[in-house]
Amino acid sequence: MNITVLYGTETGNAEMLAEDVAAHLEGAHEVACTNLSDFAPADFDPGQFYLVICSTYGDGELPASAKPFAEAMEAEMPDLAGVHFAIFGLGDTEYEDTHNFGSRIIAEMLQARGASQIGERVLHDASGGDMADDLAMDWADSVVELAAQQMKEDA
Amino acid sequence: MPASVAIVGTGPSGCYLAQALLKARPDLRVDLIDRLPVPYGLVRYGVAADHQGTKAVTRQFERLFERQGARFIGNLDIGADVTLDDLRGCYDAVVLAAGLSVDRCLQIPGEDLAGVATAGEVIRALNEHPDSKALPPLGRRVVVMGNGNVAIDLVRLLAKSGEELAGTDLGEGPSAWLQSAGVEAIDIIGRSPAAQAKFDPVMVKELHRLAHVRIAVEGAGSTEDAEAQKRLDALAAIDGTTHGDRQLTFRFGLTPLAIEGQDGRVTAARFRDASGVEVTIPCDTVLTAIGFQSCTNLSRDDLLVDALDLDAGVLAAGLYATGWFRRGPRGTIPDNRTDAQVLAARILNDLGETGGKPGLPATEGLVDHAGWKRIDAAELAGARPGRCRRKIADRQTMLEIAQDR
């Protein structure tokens, strides 16, 4: 499968995780790993499966590297019908009221333009006991499998 | 031989810089030098014990040593053990990322009274920094002067109950200090109006979750500025919280005049409000959190005055500065990441294809990454129930563990 791992990061944790996920998938798939700050809405391609990894910063806002992408989405209103994505959020329940809003904003933004979300949005809690890597590898394996079925049915 | 870079200071600024340099040029020799036997500076000793999520950035920084080939040189004080000139002789580029860790003073009468301490001293002692002073006596009525994030960290820790500190790395001594005092009231005083306060809104909003506090906000005023409005909204969101008996009161626009005492011990803090009226707040503890200045054996002021291009972080040929050491005590951990990425590009450009200086020779008494990992393992293994780590606070013990092969 052709996979693009997209990440939105502020402190670099989401970037590190995205690189780990890309490395994990690389043997079996064609994988690219791209910062959302370097990705334009027009770059979406229905032939790719998008794994989005996004943190939350400040008062439940998108992390710095996802902000230009969100602005471009709003300005360009692209049609993302036929695009499949899955999303993994990084957050911290110390900030309970806004926990993992960043990944939610991205998911809603993509769905609003017609993209199909594969699987549940999985949330990591930096204040919890799980390592983000442990959660994310299982998540990546399962959504890649789901996407393979879904994209075959759609085709 | 590829070029060599020494980074003085292993807090976020130094680590982010090393990360950016090695990502672009994996062949570089990058040595991260700390005057302590342990790395990560502010993340280990400045970020509050109950914000373990924020400390997760150290997982990135560990990779510098484990995968990216950076070297850790701990227990080496540049400016004392090795001169800056000697260091520059050993490396093609030297970067000062030593932060700012001495508290600024108010410079008002009464600062030497018993019961007056700086927030930085307290935060360092709470984080068990090996050079910290003993925690000051803590009374029931505390005035915190300042309303930046450091002040809010301190208020939050002082207001938390024992069970709210579960999962932290707060040590036995600091835990007992926080719990035994029986703090009843905390007044948080800002010199500026609320709209110009220094805290991040999310830090203030978090106070609403404290289990045992009543919160009042006095005189927050209004603003036309959208950014400032976020601070006022955050204050409005916590104003009127009634979760318990510990009273937190935010007051703004009060200029400190003096700290008053009796028999050498603080009894009140005196201010002047915006209309010129004097306000006296009775208290038995005053903690000042009004910013930081340089404290290392590096003469920062002289270096900055003579800088070739301070905005770009260039102090002299082959000598650079980043993070708070360059900019002063403003900005968050990710702000320093942005800084580091810009400076890394500049350094790589300046280095070009040149290089070849070999770095510092091996010296007795230093701590390498394996030594730090031994300290780290001992701390993690020693964690008591309800805690994620038991920090070793004593430098000699750290060194013994680090060198115990």
XYZ file of C-alpha atoms in Angstrom:
560
model
C 0.000 0.000 0.000
C 1.101 3.592 -0.552
C 1.081 5.286 2.823
C 1.781 8.862 3.838
C 2.315 9.587 7.522
C 1.431 13.211 8.235
C 2.277 14.870 11.507
C 1.369 18.064 13.332
C 3.869 18.873 16.059
C 4.814 21.599 18.522
C 7.442 20.060 20.799
C 8.624 17.388 18.362
C 6.977 14.430 20.114
C 4.442 13.863 17.309
C 7.239 14.121 14.740
C 9.281 11.471 16.528
C 6.269 9.198 16.758
C 5.437 9.715 13.068
C 8.977 8.736 12.108
C 8.705 5.626 14.275
C 5.395 4.652 12.689
C 6.803 5.233 9.199
C 9.842 3.083 10.012
C 7.581 0.383 11.417
C 5.503 0.217 8.216
C 8.364 0.630 5.769
C 9.312 -2.979 5.072
C 5.852 -3.988 3.874
C 4.656 -0.722 2.294
C 5.700 2.362 0.345
C 5.866 4.971 3.111
C 6.504 8.712 3.153
C 6.591 10.850 6.297
C 5.698 14.538 6.000
C 5.214 17.465 8.332
C 1.755 19.030 7.887
C 3.564 22.359 7.536
C 5.040 21.012 4.276
C 1.783 19.532 2.989
C -0.888 21.337 0.942
C -4.547 20.282 0.675
C -4.023 19.867 -3.088
C -1.426 17.159 -2.326
C -4.097 14.688 -1.157
C -4.235 11.665 -3.435
C -6.896 8.932 -3.210
C -4.197 6.406 -4.095
C -2.500 7.019 -0.751
C -3.628 6.037 2.718
C -2.979 8.849 5.195
C -1.963 8.206 8.766
C -2.232 11.480 10.662
C -0.474 11.951 13.998
C -1.281 15.224 15.692
C -0.702 16.732 19.127
C -2.614 19.489 20.911
C -1.112 22.675 22.218
C -2.048 25.703 24.284
C -5.736 25.971 24.966
C -6.851 22.953 22.932
C -5.366 24.361 19.750
C -3.620 22.763 16.831
C 0.137 22.450 17.241
C 2.240 25.027 15.407
C 3.159 22.841 12.441
C -0.516 21.993 11.695
C -1.764 25.577 11.718
C -0.721 26.581 8.175
C -2.312 23.375 6.855
C -5.585 24.160 8.654
C -5.597 27.676 7.227
C -5.022 26.342 3.728
C -7.840 23.812 4.167
C -10.167 26.607 5.136
C -9.111 28.796 2.235
C -9.115 26.115 -0.454
C -12.071 23.934 0.609
C -10.706 20.929 -1.321
C -12.906 17.985 -2.302
C -11.420 14.996 -0.473
C -13.967 12.395 -1.573
C -12.172 9.075 -2.031
C -9.358 10.014 0.387
C -8.903 7.646 3.343
C -7.208 8.571 6.567
C -6.749 7.353 10.106
C -5.803 9.584 12.998
C -3.809 9.282 16.209
C -3.802 12.051 18.795
C -1.203 13.040 21.354
C -2.478 14.844 24.422
C -2.191 15.262 28.160
C -5.067 14.738 30.564
C -3.477 17.313 32.871
C -5.408 19.621 30.553
C -8.627 17.671 30.842
C -11.011 20.180 29.266
C -9.071 20.387 26.012
C -7.514 16.921 25.965
C -6.639 15.873 22.431
C -8.582 18.630 20.692
C -5.834 18.947 18.060
C -6.461 15.535 16.525
C -10.214 16.119 16.743
C -9.956 19.381 14.817
C -7.972 17.692 12.028
C -10.351 14.691 11.871
C -13.415 16.920 11.627
C -11.742 19.120 9.052
C -10.925 16.174 6.775
C -14.348 14.575 7.190
C -16.073 17.877 6.424
C -14.340 17.850 3.037
C -15.507 14.303 2.292
C -12.530 12.199 3.408
C -13.292 8.835 5.057
C -11.885 8.062 8.461
C -10.660 4.514 8.976
C -11.001 3.161 12.513
C -11.385 5.068 15.755
C -9.358 8.149 16.622
C -6.855 6.760 19.119
C -5.679 9.107 21.868
C -2.489 8.935 23.822
C -2.216 10.582 27.245
C 1.253 11.863 28.127
C 0.303 11.733 31.806
C -0.841 8.113 31.542
C 1.103 4.885 31.846
C 1.210 3.855 28.166
C 4.065 4.641 25.830
C 2.820 6.432 22.710
C 4.904 4.055 20.572
C 3.216 0.961 21.973
C -0.244 2.341 21.216
C 0.690 3.785 17.844
C 2.256 0.657 16.322
C -0.819 -1.436 17.115
C -3.016 1.359 15.798
C -1.001 1.630 12.569
C -1.132 -2.129 11.943
C -4.873 -2.304 12.516
C -5.846 0.740 10.436
C -3.600 -0.323 7.572
C -5.427 -3.660 7.528
C -8.833 -1.974 7.695
C -7.862 0.492 4.985
C -6.685 -2.297 2.670
C -10.164 -3.853 2.838
C -11.971 -0.546 2.582
C -9.959 0.793 -0.308
C -10.414 -2.507 -2.186
C -14.191 -2.346 -1.704
C -14.247 1.304 -2.807
C -12.176 0.629 -5.904
C 37.367 14.294 10.204
C 33.891 15.876 10.348
C 33.335 19.167 12.150
C 32.804 19.167 15.909
C 30.221 21.170 17.869
C 30.066 21.640 21.639
C 26.755 22.668 23.151
C 26.990 24.036 26.678
C 23.761 23.230 28.506
C 21.558 20.164 28.030
C 18.133 21.680 28.610
C 15.575 21.842 25.808
C 17.442 24.573 23.892
C 20.668 22.607 23.766
C 18.985 19.288 23.007
C 16.761 20.689 20.264
C 19.821 22.269 18.680
C 21.748 18.995 18.760
C 18.723 17.254 17.264
C 18.469 19.736 14.385
C 22.219 19.619 13.697
C 22.399 15.827 13.645
C 19.255 15.453 11.585
C 20.871 17.534 8.848
C 24.425 16.275 9.322
C 24.520 12.855 11.017
C 28.313 12.767 10.625
C 28.956 15.777 12.904
C 30.535 15.280 16.287
C 28.108 16.896 18.727
C 28.985 16.991 22.418
C 26.338 18.107 24.916
C 28.007 19.456 28.038
C 26.346 20.030 31.415
C 27.766 21.286 34.676
C 25.566 18.726 36.457
C 26.154 14.959 36.243
C 22.665 14.607 34.708
C 21.173 16.059 31.526
C 17.994 17.964 30.546
C 18.282 21.088 32.690
C 14.949 22.841 32.884
C 12.936 19.761 31.982
C 14.331 17.927 34.996
C 14.684 20.845 37.405
C 12.278 23.554 36.257
C 9.152 21.856 34.942
C 6.853 21.143 37.881
C 6.750 17.617 39.290
C 3.039 17.306 38.532
C 3.515 18.040 34.824
C 5.109 14.732 33.901
C 3.503 14.916 30.440
C 5.651 17.946 29.645
C 8.723 15.986 30.653
C 7.987 13.459 27.878
C 10.252 15.505 25.559
C 13.181 13.792 27.251
C 12.255 10.653 25.285
C 13.217 12.576 22.147
C 16.379 13.847 23.768
C 17.459 10.349 24.828
C 17.584 9.449 21.145
C 20.291 12.017 20.612
C 22.598 9.736 22.538
C 21.074 6.382 21.700
C 20.586 6.755 17.959
C 21.949 10.063 16.694
C 25.456 9.708 18.039
C 25.588 12.777 20.312
C 27.820 12.484 23.379
C 26.896 13.560 26.878
C 29.653 15.145 28.958
C 28.254 15.729 32.437
C 29.815 17.236 35.549
C 31.865 19.738 33.558
C 31.408 23.418 34.366
C 32.483 25.564 31.425
C 33.977 28.766 32.753
C 35.211 26.990 35.899
C 36.605 23.528 35.051
C 37.450 24.471 31.475
C 37.640 28.017 30.144
C 35.438 29.055 27.280
C 38.557 29.874 25.229
C 39.968 26.390 25.786
C 36.640 24.887 24.772
C 36.611 26.962 21.598
C 40.099 25.660 20.849
C 38.766 22.085 20.903
C 35.661 22.522 18.709
C 34.808 24.025 15.350
C 31.693 25.589 16.882
C 30.663 26.215 20.482
C 27.063 27.035 21.397
C 26.011 28.457 24.746
C 22.598 27.089 25.713
C 23.050 27.363 29.451
C 19.722 29.046 30.159
C 19.156 31.511 32.966
C 18.654 30.157 36.405
C 19.230 32.829 39.038
C 16.109 34.569 40.270
C 15.727 38.266 39.812
C 15.189 40.196 43.023
C 12.523 42.782 43.759
C 15.034 45.131 45.358
C 12.636 46.366 47.984
C 13.175 46.522 51.771
C 12.556 43.311 53.672
C 13.747 40.776 51.107
C 16.191 39.329 53.653
C 13.510 38.526 56.240
C 12.932 34.914 57.232
C 9.942 33.618 55.288
C 10.936 35.368 52.046
C 12.265 33.209 49.215
C 12.450 33.253 45.452
C 10.256 30.927 43.428
C 13.259 29.645 41.521
C 14.905 28.551 44.788
C 11.715 26.813 45.839
C 11.104 25.135 42.464
C 14.711 23.923 42.354
C 14.473 22.597 45.893
C 11.129 20.933 45.123
C 12.795 19.332 42.098
C 15.785 18.277 44.248
C 18.431 20.155 42.303
C 21.795 19.232 43.850
C 22.777 22.878 44.334
C 19.463 24.020 45.793
C 19.117 25.636 49.180
C 16.927 24.109 51.881
C 13.231 24.770 51.443
C 12.237 27.902 53.391
C 9.862 27.722 56.344
C 6.338 27.786 54.943
C 3.505 29.485 56.797
C -0.240 29.417 56.472
C -0.645 32.652 54.570
C 1.491 32.918 51.443
C 1.990 35.853 49.086
C 3.309 34.976 45.622
C 4.658 38.025 43.798
C 4.583 37.568 40.052
C 2.125 35.978 37.699
C 4.131 34.165 35.085
C 3.981 30.411 34.589
C 6.572 29.832 37.325
C 4.326 31.594 39.825
C 1.324 29.554 38.669
C 3.325 26.306 38.964
C 4.177 27.194 42.512
C 0.632 28.173 43.444
C -0.710 24.931 42.002
C 1.776 22.791 43.913
C 1.141 24.674 47.166
C -2.599 24.225 46.734
C -2.550 20.516 45.943
C -3.378 17.823 48.446
C -1.287 14.683 48.922
C -3.457 12.569 46.658
C -3.253 15.176 43.896
C 0.504 14.674 43.804
C 0.243 10.978 42.932
C 2.186 9.981 39.824
C 4.712 12.805 40.185
C 8.409 12.536 40.886
C 8.123 14.754 43.964
C 10.527 13.539 46.649
C 9.862 12.678 50.282
C 11.257 15.914 51.709
C 9.441 18.196 49.253
C 6.205 16.197 49.649
C 6.367 16.569 53.422
C 7.148 20.282 53.061
C 4.093 20.863 50.857
C 1.773 18.762 52.996
C 2.780 19.671 56.516
C 2.571 23.435 56.188
C -1.186 23.669 56.100
C -1.349 26.572 53.663
C -4.671 28.342 54.137
C -4.428 31.308 51.806
C -2.354 32.248 48.779
C -2.427 35.750 47.329
C -1.030 35.960 43.800
C 0.066 39.508 43.075
C 0.769 40.996 39.674
C 2.482 44.324 39.190
C 0.852 44.781 35.801
C -2.870 44.685 34.993
C -4.318 41.222 34.343
C -4.411 41.795 30.581
C -0.601 42.105 30.577
C 0.065 39.210 32.944
C 2.735 36.751 31.840
C 0.961 33.425 32.407
C -0.356 31.163 29.628
C -4.174 30.926 29.860
C -4.080 27.123 29.945
C -1.919 27.242 33.103
C -4.473 29.375 34.914
C -7.473 27.377 33.707
C -5.877 24.238 35.121
C -6.282 25.685 38.638
C -10.019 25.096 38.347
C -9.354 21.373 38.728
C -7.707 21.703 42.144
C -9.756 19.718 44.616
C -9.546 21.900 47.711
C -9.500 25.563 46.699
C -11.718 28.609 46.585
C -10.587 31.083 43.948
C -11.256 34.800 43.744
C -9.969 37.184 41.070
C -9.905 40.848 42.032
C -9.649 43.745 39.624
C -8.907 41.847 36.410
C -10.239 44.781 34.353
C -10.903 44.650 30.623
C -9.007 44.841 27.353
C -9.478 45.479 23.648
C -6.695 43.106 22.684
C -7.763 39.602 21.555
C -4.658 37.842 22.930
C -4.984 39.590 26.278
C -8.675 38.730 26.349
C -7.701 35.043 26.511
C -5.953 35.731 29.817
C -8.973 37.575 31.177
C -11.245 34.747 30.012
C -9.047 32.218 31.794
C -9.246 34.245 35.000
C -13.010 34.623 34.634
C -13.283 30.848 34.177
C -11.652 30.122 37.541
C -13.113 33.060 39.480
C -15.670 31.785 41.976
C -14.348 28.217 42.131
C -15.484 26.715 45.436
C -13.953 23.271 45.815
C -12.629 23.656 49.351
C -11.023 25.838 51.988
C -7.672 26.912 50.571
C -8.258 30.470 49.424
C -6.476 31.615 46.254
C -6.817 35.297 45.460
C -5.475 36.911 42.287
C -4.774 40.643 42.555
C -3.414 42.897 39.825
C -1.828 46.283 39.338
C -0.027 46.251 42.677
C 3.519 47.613 42.821
C 5.575 46.089 45.654
C 6.835 48.667 48.165
C 8.212 46.669 51.063
C 8.060 43.417 52.938
C 7.407 44.029 56.603
C 8.531 41.880 59.490
C 8.770 41.407 63.189
C 11.667 39.719 65.008
C 13.303 39.051 61.655
C 10.329 37.239 60.188
C 7.884 38.415 57.515
C 4.459 39.590 58.714
C 3.039 41.461 55.706
C 3.670 42.622 52.167
C 2.960 46.231 51.260
C 1.981 47.478 47.789
C 0.740 50.564 45.994
C -2.230 50.186 43.693
C -2.812 51.979 40.388
C -4.564 54.884 42.094
C -1.691 55.389 44.525
C -3.357 53.831 47.557
C -1.255 51.574 49.786
C -2.437 47.992 50.241
C -1.069 45.761 53.005
C -1.535 41.988 52.881
C -0.721 40.129 56.104
C 1.304 36.976 55.445
C 3.986 34.741 56.910
C 5.597 33.662 53.641
C 6.530 35.672 50.548
C 7.657 33.934 47.377
C 8.889 36.111 44.524
C 8.563 34.842 40.964
C 9.568 37.780 38.824
C 11.977 36.288 36.316
C 15.469 34.954 35.920
C 18.973 36.041 35.088
C 22.268 34.396 34.236
C 24.024 32.297 36.849
C 26.675 30.249 35.143
C 30.405 30.869 35.195
C 30.022 32.309 31.712
C 30.049 36.091 31.496
C 26.817 36.375 29.558
C 26.481 40.145 29.699
C 29.940 40.715 28.200
C 29.381 38.092 25.515
C 26.057 39.615 24.510
C 27.383 43.154 24.367
C 30.141 42.100 21.986
C 27.917 39.812 19.880
C 28.424 39.926 16.108
C 24.754 39.264 15.383
C 22.707 38.545 18.478
C 19.414 38.156 16.585
C 20.961 35.305 14.631
C 22.601 33.885 17.750
C 26.158 34.631 16.612
C 28.350 35.868 19.468
C 31.687 35.633 17.635
C 33.262 33.526 14.890
C 32.486 29.927 15.853
C 30.675 30.967 19.042
C 26.880 30.979 19.280
C 24.064 31.319 21.804
C 20.520 29.979 21.859
C 17.447 29.698 24.060
C 17.109 31.839 27.136
C 20.854 32.436 27.197
C 20.429 34.392 23.967
C 16.921 35.792 24.252
C 16.438 36.288 27.957
C 13.817 34.573 30.124
C 10.905 34.571 27.696
C 9.261 31.806 25.736
C 8.282 28.199 26.126
C 9.940 24.881 25.375
C 8.704 24.777 21.731
C 9.783 28.406 21.210
C 13.279 27.205 21.943
C 12.824 24.402 19.416
C 12.071 26.960 16.723
C 15.124 28.970 17.772
C 17.273 25.875 17.635
C 16.195 24.969 14.130
C 17.041 28.427 12.821
C 20.397 28.490 14.583
C 21.267 24.974 13.379
C 20.883 26.123 9.769
C 23.185 29.074 10.461
C 25.832 26.933 12.133
C 25.789 24.351 9.342
C 26.171 27.113 6.803
C 29.080 28.650 8.730
C 30.779 25.287 9.169
C 30.555 24.470 5.485
C 32.824 21.553 4.676
C 35.518 22.663 7.070
C 36.255 21.079 10.362
C 38.453 18.655 12.029
C 38.914 19.923 15.566
C 38.770 16.783 17.694
C 36.593 17.859 20.648
C 37.494 17.653 24.331
C 39.939 14.953 25.326
C 38.677 12.336 27.783
C 39.026 13.531 31.362
C 38.562 11.886 34.734
C 35.441 12.655 36.730
C 33.121 13.313 33.842
C 29.798 11.537 33.373
C 28.990 10.028 29.987
C 25.613 8.871 28.719
C 26.057 5.380 30.151
C 26.764 7.017 33.508
C 23.583 9.070 33.282
C 21.613 5.937 32.379
C 22.909 4.280 35.549
C 21.672 7.269 37.584
C 18.356 7.211 35.683
C 17.896 3.479 36.314
C 18.664 3.903 40.028
C 16.115 6.727 40.263
C 13.396 4.794 38.465
C 14.050 1.645 40.502
C 13.910 3.649 43.731
C 10.473 5.172 43.105
C 8.209 4.857 46.129
C 4.476 4.101 45.883
C 2.598 6.956 44.196
C 5.759 8.316 42.584
C 7.289 7.678 39.148
C 10.900 8.377 40.155
C 12.989 9.011 43.236
C 15.516 11.680 42.307
C 19.002 11.500 43.667
C 19.592 14.968 45.016
C 23.208 14.685 46.012
C 25.966 15.254 43.488
C 28.463 12.905 45.134
C 25.955 10.044 45.150
C 25.154 10.726 41.506
C 28.832 10.535 40.620
C 29.327 7.309 42.538
C 26.386 5.675 40.756
C 27.494 7.034 37.380
C 30.986 5.648 37.786
C 29.942 2.321 39.250
C 30.737 0.048 36.343
